[in-house]
Structure formats: C-alpha cells, structure tokens
CSV table of C-alpha atoms in Angstrom, one decimal:
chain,number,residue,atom,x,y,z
A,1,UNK,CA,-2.8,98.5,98.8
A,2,UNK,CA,-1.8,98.4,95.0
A,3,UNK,CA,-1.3,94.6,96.0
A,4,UNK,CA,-4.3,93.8,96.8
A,5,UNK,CA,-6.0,96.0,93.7
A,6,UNK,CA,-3.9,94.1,91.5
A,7,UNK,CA,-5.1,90.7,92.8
A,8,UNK,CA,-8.5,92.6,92.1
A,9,UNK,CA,-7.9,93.2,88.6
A,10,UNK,CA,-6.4,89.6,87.7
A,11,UNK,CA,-9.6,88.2,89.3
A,12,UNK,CA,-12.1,90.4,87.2
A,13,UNK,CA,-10.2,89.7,84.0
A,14,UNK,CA,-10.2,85.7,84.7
A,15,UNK,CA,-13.7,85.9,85.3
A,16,UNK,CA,-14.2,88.0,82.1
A,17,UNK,CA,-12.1,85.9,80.0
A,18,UNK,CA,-13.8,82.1,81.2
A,19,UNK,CA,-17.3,83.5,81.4
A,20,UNK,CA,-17.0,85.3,78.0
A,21,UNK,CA,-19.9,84.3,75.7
A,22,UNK,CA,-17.2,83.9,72.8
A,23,UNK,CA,-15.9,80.5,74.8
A,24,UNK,CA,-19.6,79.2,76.0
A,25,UNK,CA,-21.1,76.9,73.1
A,26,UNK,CA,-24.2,78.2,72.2
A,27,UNK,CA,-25.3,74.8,69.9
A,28,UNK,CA,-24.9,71.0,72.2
A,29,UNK,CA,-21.9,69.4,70.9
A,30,UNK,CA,-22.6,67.9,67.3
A,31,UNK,CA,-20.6,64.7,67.5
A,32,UNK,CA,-21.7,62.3,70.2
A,33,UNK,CA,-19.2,59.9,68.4
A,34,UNK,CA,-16.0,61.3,69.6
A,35,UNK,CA,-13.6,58.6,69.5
A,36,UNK,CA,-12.3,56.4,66.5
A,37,UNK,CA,-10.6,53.0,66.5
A,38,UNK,CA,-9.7,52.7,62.2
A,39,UNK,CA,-6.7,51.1,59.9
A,40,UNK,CA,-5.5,53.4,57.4
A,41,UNK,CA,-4.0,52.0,54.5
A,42,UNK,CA,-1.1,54.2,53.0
A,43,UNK,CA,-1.1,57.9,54.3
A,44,UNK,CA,1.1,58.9,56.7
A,45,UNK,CA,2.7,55.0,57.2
A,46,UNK,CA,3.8,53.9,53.8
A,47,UNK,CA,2.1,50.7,54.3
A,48,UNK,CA,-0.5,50.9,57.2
A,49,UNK,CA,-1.1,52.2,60.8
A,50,UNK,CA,-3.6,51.4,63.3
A,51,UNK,CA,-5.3,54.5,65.2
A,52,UNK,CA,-6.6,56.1,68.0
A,53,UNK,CA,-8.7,59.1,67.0
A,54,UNK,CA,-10.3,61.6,69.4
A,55,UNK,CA,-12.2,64.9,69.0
A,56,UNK,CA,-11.9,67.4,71.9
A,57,UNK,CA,-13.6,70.5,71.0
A,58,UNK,CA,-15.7,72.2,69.1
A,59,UNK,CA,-16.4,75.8,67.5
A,60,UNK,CA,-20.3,75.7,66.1
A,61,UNK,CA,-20.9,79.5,65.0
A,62,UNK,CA,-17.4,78.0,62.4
A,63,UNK,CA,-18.5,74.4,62.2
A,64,UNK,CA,-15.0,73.2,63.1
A,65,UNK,CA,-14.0,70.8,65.4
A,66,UNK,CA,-10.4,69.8,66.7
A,67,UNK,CA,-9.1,66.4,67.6
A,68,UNK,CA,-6.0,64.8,67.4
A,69,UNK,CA,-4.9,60.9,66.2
A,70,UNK,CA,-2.0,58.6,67.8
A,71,UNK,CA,-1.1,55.4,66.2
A,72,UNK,CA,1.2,53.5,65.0
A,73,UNK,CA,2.6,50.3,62.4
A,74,UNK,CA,4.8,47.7,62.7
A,75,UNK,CA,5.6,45.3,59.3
A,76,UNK,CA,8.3,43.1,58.1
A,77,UNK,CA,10.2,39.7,58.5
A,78,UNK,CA,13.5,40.2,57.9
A,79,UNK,CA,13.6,44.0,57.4
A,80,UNK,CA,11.4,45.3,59.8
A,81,UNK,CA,10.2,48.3,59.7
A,82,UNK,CA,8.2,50.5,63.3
A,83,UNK,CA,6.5,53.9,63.0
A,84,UNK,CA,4.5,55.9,65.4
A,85,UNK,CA,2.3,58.6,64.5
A,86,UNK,CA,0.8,61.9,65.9
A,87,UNK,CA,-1.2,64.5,64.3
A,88,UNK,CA,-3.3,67.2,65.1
A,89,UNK,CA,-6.7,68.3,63.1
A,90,UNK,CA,-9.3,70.7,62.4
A,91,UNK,CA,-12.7,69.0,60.2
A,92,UNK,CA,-14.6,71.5,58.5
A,93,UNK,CA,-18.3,70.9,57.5
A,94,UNK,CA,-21.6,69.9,58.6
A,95,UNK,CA,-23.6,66.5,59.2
A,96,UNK,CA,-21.5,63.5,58.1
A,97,UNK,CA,-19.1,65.2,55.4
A,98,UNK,CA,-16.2,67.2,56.5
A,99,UNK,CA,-12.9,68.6,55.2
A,100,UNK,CA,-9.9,67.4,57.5
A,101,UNK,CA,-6.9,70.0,57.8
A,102,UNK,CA,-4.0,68.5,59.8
A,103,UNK,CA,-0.1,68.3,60.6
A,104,UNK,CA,0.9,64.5,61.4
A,105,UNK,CA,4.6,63.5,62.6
A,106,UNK,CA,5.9,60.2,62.0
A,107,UNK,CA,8.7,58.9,63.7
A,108,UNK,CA,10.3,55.6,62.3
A,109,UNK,CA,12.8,53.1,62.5
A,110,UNK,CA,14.3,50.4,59.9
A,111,UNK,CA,16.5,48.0,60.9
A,112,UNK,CA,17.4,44.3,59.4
A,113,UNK,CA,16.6,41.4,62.2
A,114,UNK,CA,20.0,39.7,61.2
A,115,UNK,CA,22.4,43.1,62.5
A,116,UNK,CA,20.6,44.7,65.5
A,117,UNK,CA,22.7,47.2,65.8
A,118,UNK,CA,22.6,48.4,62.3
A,119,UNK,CA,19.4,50.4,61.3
A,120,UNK,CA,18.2,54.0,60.3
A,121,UNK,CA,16.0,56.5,61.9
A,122,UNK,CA,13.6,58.9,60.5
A,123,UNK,CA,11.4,61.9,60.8
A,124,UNK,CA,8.3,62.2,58.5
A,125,UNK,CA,6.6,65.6,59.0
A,126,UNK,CA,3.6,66.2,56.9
A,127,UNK,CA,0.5,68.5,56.3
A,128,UNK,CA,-2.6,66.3,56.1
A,129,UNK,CA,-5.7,67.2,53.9
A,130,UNK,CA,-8.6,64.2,53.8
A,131,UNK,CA,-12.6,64.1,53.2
A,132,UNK,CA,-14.0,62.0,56.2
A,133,UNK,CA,-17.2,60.8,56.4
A,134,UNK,CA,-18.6,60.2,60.0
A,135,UNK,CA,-21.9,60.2,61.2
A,136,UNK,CA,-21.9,62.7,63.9
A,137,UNK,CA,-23.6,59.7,66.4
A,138,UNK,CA,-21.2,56.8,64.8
A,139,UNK,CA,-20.9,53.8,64.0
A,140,UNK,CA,-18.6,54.2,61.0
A,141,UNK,CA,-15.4,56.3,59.6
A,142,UNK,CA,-14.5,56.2,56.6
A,143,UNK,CA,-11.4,59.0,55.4
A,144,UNK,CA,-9.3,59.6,52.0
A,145,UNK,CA,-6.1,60.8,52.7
A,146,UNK,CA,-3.6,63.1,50.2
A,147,UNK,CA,-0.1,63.3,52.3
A,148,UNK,CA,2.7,65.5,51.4
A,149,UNK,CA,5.7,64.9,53.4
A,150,UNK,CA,9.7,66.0,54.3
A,151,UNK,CA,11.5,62.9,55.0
A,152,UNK,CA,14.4,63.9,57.7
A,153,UNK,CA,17.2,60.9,57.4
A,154,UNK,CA,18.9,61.3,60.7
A,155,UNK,CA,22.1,59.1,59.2
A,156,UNK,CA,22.4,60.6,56.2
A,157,UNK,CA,21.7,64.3,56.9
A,158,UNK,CA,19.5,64.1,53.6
A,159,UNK,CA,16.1,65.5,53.1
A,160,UNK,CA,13.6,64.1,50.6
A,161,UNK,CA,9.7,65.0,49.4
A,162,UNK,CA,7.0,63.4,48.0
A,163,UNK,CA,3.3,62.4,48.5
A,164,UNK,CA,1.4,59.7,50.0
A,165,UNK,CA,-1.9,58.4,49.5
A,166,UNK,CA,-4.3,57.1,52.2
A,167,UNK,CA,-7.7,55.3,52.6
A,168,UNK,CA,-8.6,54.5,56.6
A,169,UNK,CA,-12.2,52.7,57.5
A,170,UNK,CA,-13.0,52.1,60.9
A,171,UNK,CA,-15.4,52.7,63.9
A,172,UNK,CA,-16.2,55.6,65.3
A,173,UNK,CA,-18.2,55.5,69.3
C-alpha cells in the first residue's frame, strides 16, 4: 500500500513540476535565427577560431537566452599550434543588441613539426563578456569580445593571467 501511494506522489509532483506555468513560455521564441557559423579574430584563440554557435533556450519574462559555442583553430608552419574551444552563454537584452555572459575552455597543443614528440599542452579557462549584435531572424553576427583567462601549463606546473581581445562576424540562420 505505501508503495503504490508513493508511486502516487512521484507522479503528481512530475506532473506539477513539467506542467508548471514557470517552465511554459508565455512569449513565441524571439530568435528564429538560432544557429551561427562566424570567425572570431582574437578572443579565446590568440589568433582565430572558427565556430559553431547555437541557442537552446529561452527565459522571456528575463530576456535571457542560453546557448553554447564549439570551435576550434589550427595555425602555423613550422610551429604549429591546435586549439579547440567550448563555452557556455547567457545574452541579455532585447531586439538585435545583447550583453553575452559566458565561461569558454580552451584546450591547446604546441608542438614544432621537426620533433613530433616534443610539444606542450594547455588549458585556457576563461569568463567571457561580449556585445553581440544579431538580428533575432538573421542573417548576420557580429560580437566584441573582452577575455580574461588562467593559462594552466600542464609541463610546467605554471599558472599565468592576462586578457584577450576578440572581434567575430559571421552568419547567423
């Protein structure tokens, strides 16, 4: 018996919880753009990174929507140099002007072309604050980028900060 009124409750709070009016959007989505191919000069890459850019939801009585970017650089000749990016994001604002608030990881790898084996790995992890511009039906993106990072140096046990700069222009569908 208290089985089966346990099973009871469960059901009644999942229903509460997925029909709640908090969760239900009230407004339709705002961006019908939600993807975004762009090349972003500087920012979390020293040099560049092409992306992938997606936003998955939405909260319209805030304004915010969440998304999250993959991409990834590769650049050199003799030195060569391979990074590959993640972040996750929150944009703040209305229309075509927003505030971005993220965290990005960046995972990269130097190594000289003449000595395979010899190379250094290491973790960039960084708080991300840009102004994007994006029509909320597309076709364009257009972000300025201000990057703090922590540089973890997995040879030499050595931590070091700074900032990078970013510009990124692209398409958004």
């Amino acid at each position: 018996m208290t089985k089966c009124v346990h099973f009871f409750r469960i059901q009644i709070l999942l229903f509460a919880v997925f029909e709640s009016p908090i969760l239900a959007q009230d407004k339709p989505f705002p961006f019908q753009a939600r993807n975004a191919i762009y090349l972003e000069l500087g920012g979390s890459n020293p040099l560049y990174s092409l992306n992938y850019d997606r936003i998955i939801a939405t909260s319209p009585k805030l304004n915010w929507l969440f998304g999250y970017r993959a991409g990834g650089s590769l650049a050199g000749v003799k030195l060569m140099q391979s990074r590959v990016v993640g972040q996750l994001y929150a944009l703040l604002g209305q229309r075509k002007n927003h505030l971005e608030l993220g965290l990005s990881s960046s995972v990269g790898r130097n190594y000289d072309t003449n000595y395979p084996g010899a190379g250094s790995a290491n973790i960039f992890v960084s708080p991300v604050i840009a102004y994007r511009l994006q029509e909320p039906r597309g076709p364009s993106c257009f972000r300025v980028i201000v990057n703090p990072f922590i540089v973890l140096n997995s040879q030499e046990n050595s931590r070091s900060r700074g900032v990078f700069f970013g510009i990124s222009f692209g398409r958004s569908f």
